[in-house]
Short mmCIF file of C-alpha atoms in Angstrom, two decimals:
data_model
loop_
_atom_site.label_atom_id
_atom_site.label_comp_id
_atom_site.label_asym_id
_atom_site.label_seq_id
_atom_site.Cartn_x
_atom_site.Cartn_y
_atom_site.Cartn_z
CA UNK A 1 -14.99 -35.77 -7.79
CA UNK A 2 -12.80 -33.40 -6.08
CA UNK A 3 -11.40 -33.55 -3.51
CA UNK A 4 -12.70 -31.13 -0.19
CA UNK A 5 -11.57 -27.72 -0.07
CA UNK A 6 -10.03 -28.62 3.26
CA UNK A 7 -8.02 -31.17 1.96
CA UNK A 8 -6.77 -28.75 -1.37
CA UNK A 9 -5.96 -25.97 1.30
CA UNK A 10 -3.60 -28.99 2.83
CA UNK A 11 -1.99 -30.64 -0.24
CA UNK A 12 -1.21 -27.45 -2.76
CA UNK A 13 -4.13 -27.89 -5.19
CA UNK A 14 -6.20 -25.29 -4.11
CA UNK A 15 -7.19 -21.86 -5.90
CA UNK A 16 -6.68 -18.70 -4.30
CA UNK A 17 -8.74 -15.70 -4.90
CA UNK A 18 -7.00 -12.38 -4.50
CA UNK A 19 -9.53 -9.43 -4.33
CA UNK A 20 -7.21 -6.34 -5.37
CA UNK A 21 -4.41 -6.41 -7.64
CA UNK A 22 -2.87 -2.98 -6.27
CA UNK A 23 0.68 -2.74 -4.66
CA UNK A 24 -0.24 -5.34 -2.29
CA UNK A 25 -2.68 -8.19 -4.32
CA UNK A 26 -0.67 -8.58 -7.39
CA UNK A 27 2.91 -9.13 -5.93
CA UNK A 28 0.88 -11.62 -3.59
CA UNK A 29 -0.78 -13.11 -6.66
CA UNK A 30 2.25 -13.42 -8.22
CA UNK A 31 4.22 -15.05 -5.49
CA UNK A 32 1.64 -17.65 -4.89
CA UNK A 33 1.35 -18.60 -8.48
CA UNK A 34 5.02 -18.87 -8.63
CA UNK A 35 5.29 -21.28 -5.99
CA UNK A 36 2.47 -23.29 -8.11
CA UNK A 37 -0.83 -22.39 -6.91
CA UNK A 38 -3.76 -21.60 -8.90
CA UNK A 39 -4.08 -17.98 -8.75
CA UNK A 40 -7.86 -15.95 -9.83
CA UNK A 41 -7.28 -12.41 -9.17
CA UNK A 42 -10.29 -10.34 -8.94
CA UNK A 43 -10.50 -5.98 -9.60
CA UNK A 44 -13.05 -3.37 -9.94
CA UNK A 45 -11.11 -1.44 -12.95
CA UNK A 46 -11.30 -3.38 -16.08
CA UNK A 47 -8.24 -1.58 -16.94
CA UNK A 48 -6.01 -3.54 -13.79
CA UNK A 49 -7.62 -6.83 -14.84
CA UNK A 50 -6.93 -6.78 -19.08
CA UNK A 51 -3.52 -5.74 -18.09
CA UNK A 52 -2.82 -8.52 -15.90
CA UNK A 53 -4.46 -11.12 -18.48
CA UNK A 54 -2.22 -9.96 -21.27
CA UNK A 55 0.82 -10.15 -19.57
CA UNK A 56 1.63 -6.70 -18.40
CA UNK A 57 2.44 -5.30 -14.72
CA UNK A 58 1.18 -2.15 -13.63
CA UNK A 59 2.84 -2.75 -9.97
CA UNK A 60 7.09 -2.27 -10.02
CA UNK A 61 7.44 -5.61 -7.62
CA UNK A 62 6.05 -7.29 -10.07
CA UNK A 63 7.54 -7.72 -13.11
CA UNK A 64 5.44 -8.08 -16.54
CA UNK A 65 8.01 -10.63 -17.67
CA UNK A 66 6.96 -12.71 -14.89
CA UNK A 67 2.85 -11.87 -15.09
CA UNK A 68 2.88 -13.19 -18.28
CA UNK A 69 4.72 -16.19 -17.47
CA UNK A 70 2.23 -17.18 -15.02
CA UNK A 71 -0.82 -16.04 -17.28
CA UNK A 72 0.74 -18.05 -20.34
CA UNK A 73 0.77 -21.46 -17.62
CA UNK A 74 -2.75 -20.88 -16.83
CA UNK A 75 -1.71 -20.15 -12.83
CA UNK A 76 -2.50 -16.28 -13.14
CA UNK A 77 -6.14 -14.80 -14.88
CA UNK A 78 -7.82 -12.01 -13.66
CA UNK A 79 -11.58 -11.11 -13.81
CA UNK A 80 -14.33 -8.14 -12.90
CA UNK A 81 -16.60 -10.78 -12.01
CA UNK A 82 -16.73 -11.30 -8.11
CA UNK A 83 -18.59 -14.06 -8.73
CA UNK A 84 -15.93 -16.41 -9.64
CA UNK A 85 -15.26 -16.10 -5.71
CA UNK A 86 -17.09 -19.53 -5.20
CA UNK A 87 -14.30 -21.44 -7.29
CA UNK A 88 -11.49 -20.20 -4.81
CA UNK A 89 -10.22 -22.40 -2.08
CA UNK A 90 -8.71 -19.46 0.17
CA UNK A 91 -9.73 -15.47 -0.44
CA UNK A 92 -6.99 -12.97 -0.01
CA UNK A 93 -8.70 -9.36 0.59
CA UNK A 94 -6.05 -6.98 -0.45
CA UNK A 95 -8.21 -3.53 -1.11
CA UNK A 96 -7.59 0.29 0.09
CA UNK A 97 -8.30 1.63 3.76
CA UNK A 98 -7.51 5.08 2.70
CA UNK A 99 -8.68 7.59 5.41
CA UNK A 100 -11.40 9.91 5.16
CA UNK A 101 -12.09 13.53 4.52
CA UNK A 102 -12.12 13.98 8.45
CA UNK A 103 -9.18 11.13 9.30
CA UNK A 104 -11.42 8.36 9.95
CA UNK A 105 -10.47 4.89 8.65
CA UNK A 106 -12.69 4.32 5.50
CA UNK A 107 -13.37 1.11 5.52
CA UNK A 108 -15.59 0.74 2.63
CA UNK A 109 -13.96 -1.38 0.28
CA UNK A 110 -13.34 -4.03 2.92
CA UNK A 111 -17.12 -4.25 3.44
CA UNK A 112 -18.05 -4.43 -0.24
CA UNK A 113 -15.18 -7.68 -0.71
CA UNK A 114 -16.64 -8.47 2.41
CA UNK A 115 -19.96 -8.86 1.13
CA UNK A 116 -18.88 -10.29 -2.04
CA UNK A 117 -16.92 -13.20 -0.50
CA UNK A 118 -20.23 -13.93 1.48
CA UNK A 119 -22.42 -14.30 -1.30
CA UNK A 120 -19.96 -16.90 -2.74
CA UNK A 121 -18.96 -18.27 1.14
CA UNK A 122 -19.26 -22.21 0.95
CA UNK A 123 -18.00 -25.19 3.49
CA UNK A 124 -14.12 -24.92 3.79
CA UNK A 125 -12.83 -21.32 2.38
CA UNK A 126 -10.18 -19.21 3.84
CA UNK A 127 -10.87 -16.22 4.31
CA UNK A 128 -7.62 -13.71 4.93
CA UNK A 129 -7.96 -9.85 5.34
CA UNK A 130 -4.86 -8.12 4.19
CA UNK A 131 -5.71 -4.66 4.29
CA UNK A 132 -4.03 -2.24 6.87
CA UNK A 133 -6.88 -1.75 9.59
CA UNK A 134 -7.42 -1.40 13.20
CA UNK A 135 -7.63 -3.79 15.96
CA UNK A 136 -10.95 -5.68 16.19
CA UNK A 137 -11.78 -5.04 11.99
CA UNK A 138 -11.43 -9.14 11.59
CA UNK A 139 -13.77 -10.00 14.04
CA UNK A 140 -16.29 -6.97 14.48
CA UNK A 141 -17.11 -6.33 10.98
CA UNK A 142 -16.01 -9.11 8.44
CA UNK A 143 -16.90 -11.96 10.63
CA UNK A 144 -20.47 -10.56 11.23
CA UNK A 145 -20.90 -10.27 7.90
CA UNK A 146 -19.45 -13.86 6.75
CA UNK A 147 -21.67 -15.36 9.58
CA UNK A 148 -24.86 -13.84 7.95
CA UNK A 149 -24.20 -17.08 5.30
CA UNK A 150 -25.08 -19.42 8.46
CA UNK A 151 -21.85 -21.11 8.41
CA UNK A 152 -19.71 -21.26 11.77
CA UNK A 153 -16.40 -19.47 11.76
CA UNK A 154 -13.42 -22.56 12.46
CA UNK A 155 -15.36 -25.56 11.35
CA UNK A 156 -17.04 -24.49 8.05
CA UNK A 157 -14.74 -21.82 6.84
CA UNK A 158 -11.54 -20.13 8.47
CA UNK A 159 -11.16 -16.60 8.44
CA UNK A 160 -7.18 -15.08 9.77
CA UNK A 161 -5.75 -11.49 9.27
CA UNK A 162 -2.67 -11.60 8.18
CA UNK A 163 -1.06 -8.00 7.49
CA UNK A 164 1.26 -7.24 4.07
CA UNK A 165 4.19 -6.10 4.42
CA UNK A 166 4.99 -4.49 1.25
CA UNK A 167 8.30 -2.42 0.76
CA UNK A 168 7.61 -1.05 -2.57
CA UNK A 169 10.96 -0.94 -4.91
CA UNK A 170 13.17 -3.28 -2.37
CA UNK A 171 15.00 -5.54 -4.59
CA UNK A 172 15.99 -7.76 -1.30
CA UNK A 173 12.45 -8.59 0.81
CA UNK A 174 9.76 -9.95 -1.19
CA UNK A 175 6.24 -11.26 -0.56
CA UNK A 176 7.76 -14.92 -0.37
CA UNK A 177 10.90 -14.39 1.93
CA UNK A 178 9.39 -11.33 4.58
CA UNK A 179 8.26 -13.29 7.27
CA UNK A 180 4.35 -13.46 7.07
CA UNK A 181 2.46 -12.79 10.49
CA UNK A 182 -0.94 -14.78 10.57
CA UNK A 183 -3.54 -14.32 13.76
CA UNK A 184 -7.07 -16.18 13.24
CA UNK A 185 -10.29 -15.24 14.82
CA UNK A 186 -10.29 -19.23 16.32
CA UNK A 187 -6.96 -21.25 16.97
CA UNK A 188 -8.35 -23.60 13.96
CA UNK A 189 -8.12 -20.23 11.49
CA UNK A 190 -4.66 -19.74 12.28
CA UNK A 191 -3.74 -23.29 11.87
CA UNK A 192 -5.12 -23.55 8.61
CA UNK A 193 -4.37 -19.86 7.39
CA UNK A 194 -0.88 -20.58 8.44
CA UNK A 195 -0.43 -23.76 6.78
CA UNK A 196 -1.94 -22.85 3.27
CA UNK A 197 0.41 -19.68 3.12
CA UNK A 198 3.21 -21.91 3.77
CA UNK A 199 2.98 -23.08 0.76
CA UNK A 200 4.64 -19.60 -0.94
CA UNK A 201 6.36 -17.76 2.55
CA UNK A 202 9.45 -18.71 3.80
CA UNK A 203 8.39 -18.06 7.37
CA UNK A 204 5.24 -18.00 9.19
CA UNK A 205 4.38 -15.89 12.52
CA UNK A 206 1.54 -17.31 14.31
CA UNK A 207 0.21 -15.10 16.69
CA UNK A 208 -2.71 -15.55 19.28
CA UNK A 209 -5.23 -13.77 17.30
CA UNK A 210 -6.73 -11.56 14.27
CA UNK A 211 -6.67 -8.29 16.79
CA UNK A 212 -3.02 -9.21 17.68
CA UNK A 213 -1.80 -9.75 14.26
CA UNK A 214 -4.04 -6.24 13.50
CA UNK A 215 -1.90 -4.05 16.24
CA UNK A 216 1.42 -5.97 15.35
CA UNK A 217 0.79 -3.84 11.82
CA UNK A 218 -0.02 -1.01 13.09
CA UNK A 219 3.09 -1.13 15.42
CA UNK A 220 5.43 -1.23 12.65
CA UNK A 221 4.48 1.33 10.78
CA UNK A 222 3.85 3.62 14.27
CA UNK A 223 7.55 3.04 14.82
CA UNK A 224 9.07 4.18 12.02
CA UNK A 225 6.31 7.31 11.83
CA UNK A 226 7.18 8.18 15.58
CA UNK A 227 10.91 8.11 14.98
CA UNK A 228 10.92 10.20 11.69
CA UNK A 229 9.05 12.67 13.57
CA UNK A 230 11.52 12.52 16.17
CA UNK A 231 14.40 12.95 13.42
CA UNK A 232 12.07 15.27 11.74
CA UNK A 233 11.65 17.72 14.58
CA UNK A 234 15.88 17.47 15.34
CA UNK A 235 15.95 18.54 11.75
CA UNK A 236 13.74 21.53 12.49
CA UNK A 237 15.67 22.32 15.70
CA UNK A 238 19.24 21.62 14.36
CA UNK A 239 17.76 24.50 11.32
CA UNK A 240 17.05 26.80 14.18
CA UNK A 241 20.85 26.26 15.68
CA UNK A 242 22.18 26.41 12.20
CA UNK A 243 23.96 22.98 12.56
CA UNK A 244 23.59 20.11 9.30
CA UNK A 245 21.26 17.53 10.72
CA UNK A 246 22.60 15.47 8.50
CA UNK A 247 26.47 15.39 9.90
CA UNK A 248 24.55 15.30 13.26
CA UNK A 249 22.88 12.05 12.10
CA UNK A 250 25.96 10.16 10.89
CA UNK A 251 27.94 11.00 13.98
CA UNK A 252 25.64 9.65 16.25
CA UNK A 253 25.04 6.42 13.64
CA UNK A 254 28.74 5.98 14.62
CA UNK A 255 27.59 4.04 18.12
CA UNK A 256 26.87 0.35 17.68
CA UNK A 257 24.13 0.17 19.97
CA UNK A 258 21.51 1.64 21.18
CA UNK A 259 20.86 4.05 18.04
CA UNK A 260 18.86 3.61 14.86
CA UNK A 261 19.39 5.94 12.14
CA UNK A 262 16.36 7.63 11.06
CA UNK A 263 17.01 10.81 8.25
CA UNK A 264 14.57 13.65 7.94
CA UNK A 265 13.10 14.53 4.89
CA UNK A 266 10.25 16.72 3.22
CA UNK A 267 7.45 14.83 4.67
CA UNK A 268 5.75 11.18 4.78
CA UNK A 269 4.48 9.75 1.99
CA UNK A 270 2.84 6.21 0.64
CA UNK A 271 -0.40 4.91 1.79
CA UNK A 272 1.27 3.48 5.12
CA UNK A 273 2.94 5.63 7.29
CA UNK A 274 0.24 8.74 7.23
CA UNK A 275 -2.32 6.46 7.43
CA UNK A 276 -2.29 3.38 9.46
CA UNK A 277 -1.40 5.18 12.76
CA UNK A 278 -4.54 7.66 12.47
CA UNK A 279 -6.40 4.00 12.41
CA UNK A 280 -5.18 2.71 16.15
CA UNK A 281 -5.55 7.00 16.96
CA UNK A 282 -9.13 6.50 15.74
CA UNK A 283 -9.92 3.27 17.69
CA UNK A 284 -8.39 4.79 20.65
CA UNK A 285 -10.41 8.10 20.65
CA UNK A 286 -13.77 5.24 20.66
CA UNK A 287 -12.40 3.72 23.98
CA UNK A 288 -11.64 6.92 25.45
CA UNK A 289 -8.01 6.69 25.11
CA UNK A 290 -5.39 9.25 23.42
CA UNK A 291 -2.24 8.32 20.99
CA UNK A 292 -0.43 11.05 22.47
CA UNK A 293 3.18 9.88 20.77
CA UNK A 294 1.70 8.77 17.56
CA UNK A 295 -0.83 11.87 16.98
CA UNK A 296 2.47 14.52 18.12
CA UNK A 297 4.30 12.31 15.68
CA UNK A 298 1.97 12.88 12.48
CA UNK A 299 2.00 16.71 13.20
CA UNK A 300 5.75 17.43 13.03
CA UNK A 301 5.89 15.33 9.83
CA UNK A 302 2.71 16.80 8.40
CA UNK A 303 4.88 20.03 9.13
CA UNK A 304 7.31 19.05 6.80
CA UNK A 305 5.94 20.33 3.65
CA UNK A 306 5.65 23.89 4.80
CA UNK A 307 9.32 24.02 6.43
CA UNK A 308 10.42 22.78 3.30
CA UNK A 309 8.26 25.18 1.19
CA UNK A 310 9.82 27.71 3.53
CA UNK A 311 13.31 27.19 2.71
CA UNK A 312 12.74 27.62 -0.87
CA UNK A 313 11.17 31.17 -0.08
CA UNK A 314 14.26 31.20 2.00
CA UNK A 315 16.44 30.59 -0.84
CA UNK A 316 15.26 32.70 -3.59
CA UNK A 317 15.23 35.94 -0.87
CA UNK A 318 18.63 34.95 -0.74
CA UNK A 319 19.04 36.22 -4.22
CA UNK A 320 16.70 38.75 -3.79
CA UNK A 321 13.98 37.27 -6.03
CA UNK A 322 10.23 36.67 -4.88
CA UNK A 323 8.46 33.43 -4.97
CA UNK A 324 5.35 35.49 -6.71
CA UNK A 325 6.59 34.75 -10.78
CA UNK A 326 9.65 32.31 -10.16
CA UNK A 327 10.27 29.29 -11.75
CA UNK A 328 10.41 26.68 -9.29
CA UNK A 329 11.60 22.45 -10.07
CA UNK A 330 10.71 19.97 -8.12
CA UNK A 331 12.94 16.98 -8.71
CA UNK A 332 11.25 13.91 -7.69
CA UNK A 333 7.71 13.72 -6.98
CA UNK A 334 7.29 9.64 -5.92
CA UNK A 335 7.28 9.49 -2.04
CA UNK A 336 10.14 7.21 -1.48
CA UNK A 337 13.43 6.05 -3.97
CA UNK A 338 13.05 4.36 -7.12
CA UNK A 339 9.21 3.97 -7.19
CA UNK A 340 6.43 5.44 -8.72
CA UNK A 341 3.74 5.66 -6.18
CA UNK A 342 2.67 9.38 -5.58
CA UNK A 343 0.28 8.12 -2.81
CA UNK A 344 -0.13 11.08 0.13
CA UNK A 345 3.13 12.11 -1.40
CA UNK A 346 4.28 15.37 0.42
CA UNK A 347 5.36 17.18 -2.68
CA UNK A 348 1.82 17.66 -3.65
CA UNK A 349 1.83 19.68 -0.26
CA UNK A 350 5.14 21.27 -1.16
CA UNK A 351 3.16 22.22 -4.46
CA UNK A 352 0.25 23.40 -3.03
CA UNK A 353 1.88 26.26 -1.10
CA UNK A 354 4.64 27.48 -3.41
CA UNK A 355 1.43 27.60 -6.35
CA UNK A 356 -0.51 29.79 -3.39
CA UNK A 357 2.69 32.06 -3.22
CA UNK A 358 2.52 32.52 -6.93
CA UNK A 359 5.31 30.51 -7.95
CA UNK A 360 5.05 28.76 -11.48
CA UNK A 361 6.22 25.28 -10.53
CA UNK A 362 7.28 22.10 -13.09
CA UNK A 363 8.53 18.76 -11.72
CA UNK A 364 10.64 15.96 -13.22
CA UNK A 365 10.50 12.79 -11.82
CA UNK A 366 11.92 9.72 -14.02
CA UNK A 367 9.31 7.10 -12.62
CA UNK A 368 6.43 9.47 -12.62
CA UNK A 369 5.24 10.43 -16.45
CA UNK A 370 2.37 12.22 -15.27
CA UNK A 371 0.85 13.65 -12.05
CA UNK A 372 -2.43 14.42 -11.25
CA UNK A 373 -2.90 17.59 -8.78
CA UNK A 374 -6.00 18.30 -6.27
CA UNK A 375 -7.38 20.59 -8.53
CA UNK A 376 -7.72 18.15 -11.25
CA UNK A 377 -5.03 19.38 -13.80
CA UNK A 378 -2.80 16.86 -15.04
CA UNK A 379 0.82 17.75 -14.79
CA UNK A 380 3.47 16.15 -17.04
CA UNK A 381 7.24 15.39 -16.20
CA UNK A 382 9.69 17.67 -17.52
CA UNK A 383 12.51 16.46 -19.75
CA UNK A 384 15.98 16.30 -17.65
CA UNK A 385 17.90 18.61 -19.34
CA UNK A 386 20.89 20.77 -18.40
CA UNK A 387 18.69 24.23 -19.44
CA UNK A 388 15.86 22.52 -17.33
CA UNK A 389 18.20 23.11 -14.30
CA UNK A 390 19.46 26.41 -15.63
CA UNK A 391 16.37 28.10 -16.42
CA UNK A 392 14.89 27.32 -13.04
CA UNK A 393 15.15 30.22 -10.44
CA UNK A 394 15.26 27.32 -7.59
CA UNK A 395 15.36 23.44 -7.92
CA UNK A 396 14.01 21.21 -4.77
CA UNK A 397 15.37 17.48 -3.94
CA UNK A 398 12.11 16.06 -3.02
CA UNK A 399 13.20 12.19 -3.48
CA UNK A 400 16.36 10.87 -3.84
CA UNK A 401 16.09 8.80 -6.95
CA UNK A 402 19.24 6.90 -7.81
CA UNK A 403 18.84 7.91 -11.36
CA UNK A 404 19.86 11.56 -10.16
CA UNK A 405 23.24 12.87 -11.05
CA UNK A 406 23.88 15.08 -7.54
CA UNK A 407 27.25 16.71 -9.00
CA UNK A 408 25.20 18.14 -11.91
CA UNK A 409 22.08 18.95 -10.26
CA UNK A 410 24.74 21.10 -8.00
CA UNK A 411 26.59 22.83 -10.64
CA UNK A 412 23.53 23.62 -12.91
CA UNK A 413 21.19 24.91 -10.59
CA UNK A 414 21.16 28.80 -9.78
CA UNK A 415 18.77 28.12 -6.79
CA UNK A 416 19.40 24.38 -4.76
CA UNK A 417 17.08 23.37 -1.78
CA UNK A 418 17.93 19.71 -0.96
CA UNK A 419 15.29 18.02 1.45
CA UNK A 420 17.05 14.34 1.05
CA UNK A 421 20.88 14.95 1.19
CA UNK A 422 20.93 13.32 -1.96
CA UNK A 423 24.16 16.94 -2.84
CA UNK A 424 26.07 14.99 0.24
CA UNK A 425 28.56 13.50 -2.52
CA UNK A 426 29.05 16.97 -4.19
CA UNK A 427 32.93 17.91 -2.71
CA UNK A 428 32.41 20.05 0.43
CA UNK A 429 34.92 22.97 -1.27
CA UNK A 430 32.06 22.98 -3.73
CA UNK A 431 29.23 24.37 -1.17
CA UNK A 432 28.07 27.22 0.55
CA UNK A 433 30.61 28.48 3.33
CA UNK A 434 28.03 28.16 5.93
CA UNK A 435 27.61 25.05 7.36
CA UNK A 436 24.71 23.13 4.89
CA UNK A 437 21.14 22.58 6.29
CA UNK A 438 18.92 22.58 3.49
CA UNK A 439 20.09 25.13 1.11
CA UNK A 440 22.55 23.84 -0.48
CA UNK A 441 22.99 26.53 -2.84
CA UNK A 442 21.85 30.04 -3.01
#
């Protein structure tokens, strides 16, 4: 007979569930079946799942080499079938909490894991939400729901939030060695949500409950929004004073305390930073409360795209040619370096307007094959080529991708608007005689 799911949460044998195998479930999945635990990963799109179960990785931090490892050991399988849910120990909820239509958190695919995890719910499970949310989601909506089983939260099954913290594309912090905050809805959650990950993160944060560990997410990814738009906005004024933010930025990096560098750029991008502040804004508007820092913040960086678009119009007057019929590149269309992920990407923005103006615009972007647009066309990367750069009337640095060659980019392009500094390496001698902002050339 086997042994109590209590007592498999304690010694290592026990089977985690992980419902989501996005950017956050399968780098989770995999580090957990690395470290030897029995991993059943569980996804709506049939596509995710027979990926996963013949060895391939759709998710950069996690490498197919090492998928198929795990699958060929028997730790790693993946299924469509929620009901498998009932042979898992602990359940790892990893799904979207995209916003909606009118900024509200959507949090519809936490309910329906929610509800799925409920109709498998027996005496022991762990139950940990992953997904970005705002304070009180643990306790106000999946622990309602769990409770409908009749089972009693920190005696017959545990239930914690414990926030990811992904860093897509960083070769350095990984699921297993970023320290792991854990806050249950009882002391007895935390203890044994705390122990169990343990067993595949270096370091565990206990903290005094799910609604703490909730904010404590939402307060990282607040901080960095809040200071890009601060660096964002002395971008936007250093434009108006025609200074280079950017020499600005490294001067003041110069004093060893008291500063952080932040760098401006065309906007924010991913599924974190424009979303999971609008989640504590929206639970703050409910108790009558206002984000004033945070909601300022998201405006000057949802600004970004149309300064940015701006300075291309800027550019090509500057050669006396209208945006209405040119040819415009847009280098990089990812929203950070070295990934794929186009998620709330703000050269989709950046597209938007110059394709409003007229302009007929192409992208290349080395990790990003093909790019789906709002109006449902299906764009395809150029191929990098030195007449690619030529032939454009004006080429845009939207992400600084290592793979980009700055010194050539600068020589072959008629038209250069550079919204990362990525053309900082080209010789100064090389540039325009006007101190650089963010036409670089033109």
């Amino acid at each position: 007979m086997r042994e109590p799911r209590l007592a498999r949460l304690k010694s290592g044998e026990a089977t985690l569930g992980v419902i989501g195998l996005g950017y956050v479930g399968l780098p989770l999945a995999v580090a957990a079946a690395g470290s030897g635990v029995r991993v059943r990963g569980f996804d709506v799109d049939p596509n995710v799942v027979d990926g996963v179960n013949r060895g391939r990785s759709h998710v950069r931090d996690a490498s197919g080499e090492t998928v198929a490892g795990l699958v060929e050991r028997d730790l790693l399988a993946a299924t469509t079938d929620m009901s498998g849910l009932d042979d898992c120990d602990a359940v790892a909820i990893c799904v979207p909490t995209p916003l909606s239509k009118t900024r509200d958190p959507d949090i519809s695919h936490v309910l329906a894991a929610t509800e799925a995890v409920c109709a498998a719910l027996g005496h022991g499970q762990l139950i940990v939400l992953e997904s970005t949310t705002y304070p009180g989601t643990t306790r106000e909506v999946v622990l309602p729901i769990l409770l409908a089983s009749g089972l009693e939260v920190g005696k017959d099954f545990f239930l914690c939030f414990s926030p990811e913290r992904v860093d897509p594309g960083n070769d350095v912090w990984k699921t297993g060695n970023t320290p792991r905050i854990i806050g249950g809805v009882t002391d007895r959650c935390t203890e044994v949500g705390a122990g169990f990950y343990s067993r595949f993160v270096d370091r565990m944060v206990p903290v005094s409950s799910a609604e703490a560990a909730e904010l404590t997410k939402i307060l990282e990814n607040a901080f960095r929004a809040v200071n890009i738009g601060l660096v964002n906005e002395m971008a936007l004024i250093a434009d108006r004073l025609g200074l280079d933010i950017w020499e600005v930025i490294a001067a003041a990096d110069t004093k060893p305390f008291g500063f952080m560098k932040f760098t401006p750029g065309p906007g924010l991008g991913g599924h974190c930073l424009p979303v999971d502040p609008h989640y504590l804004s929206w639970k703050m508007r409910t108790m009558d409360y206002r984000t004033r820092f945070i909601e300022m913040a998201s405006k000057i960086n949802a600004e970004m795209p149309t300064f940015v678009a701006g300075k291309v119009r800027e550019a090509l007057n500057g050669v006396r040619k209208p945006v209405s019929g040119s040819r415009v590149l847009l280098l990089g269309v990812a929203y950070k370096r070295d990934v794929a992920d186009v998620r709330e990407s703000p050269a989709m923005d950046i597209l938007d307007h110059l394709e409003r103006d007229g302009a007929e615009v192409f992208y290349h972007d080395p990790h990003v094959p093909e790019w789906g647009t709002r109006d449902g066309r299906t764009l395809r990367s150029a191929r990098f080529t030195d007449d690619l750069l030529r032939e454009a009337d004006a080429v845009v640095i939207l992400t600084d991708h290592s793979r980009f060659d700055a010194e050539r980019i600068f020589e072959l392009s008629p038209v250069l608007v550079d919204a990362r500094n990525v053309t900082a390496s080209v010789e100064a001698s090389k540039r325009t005689a006007r101190p650089q902002r963010w036409i670089v050339k033109g």
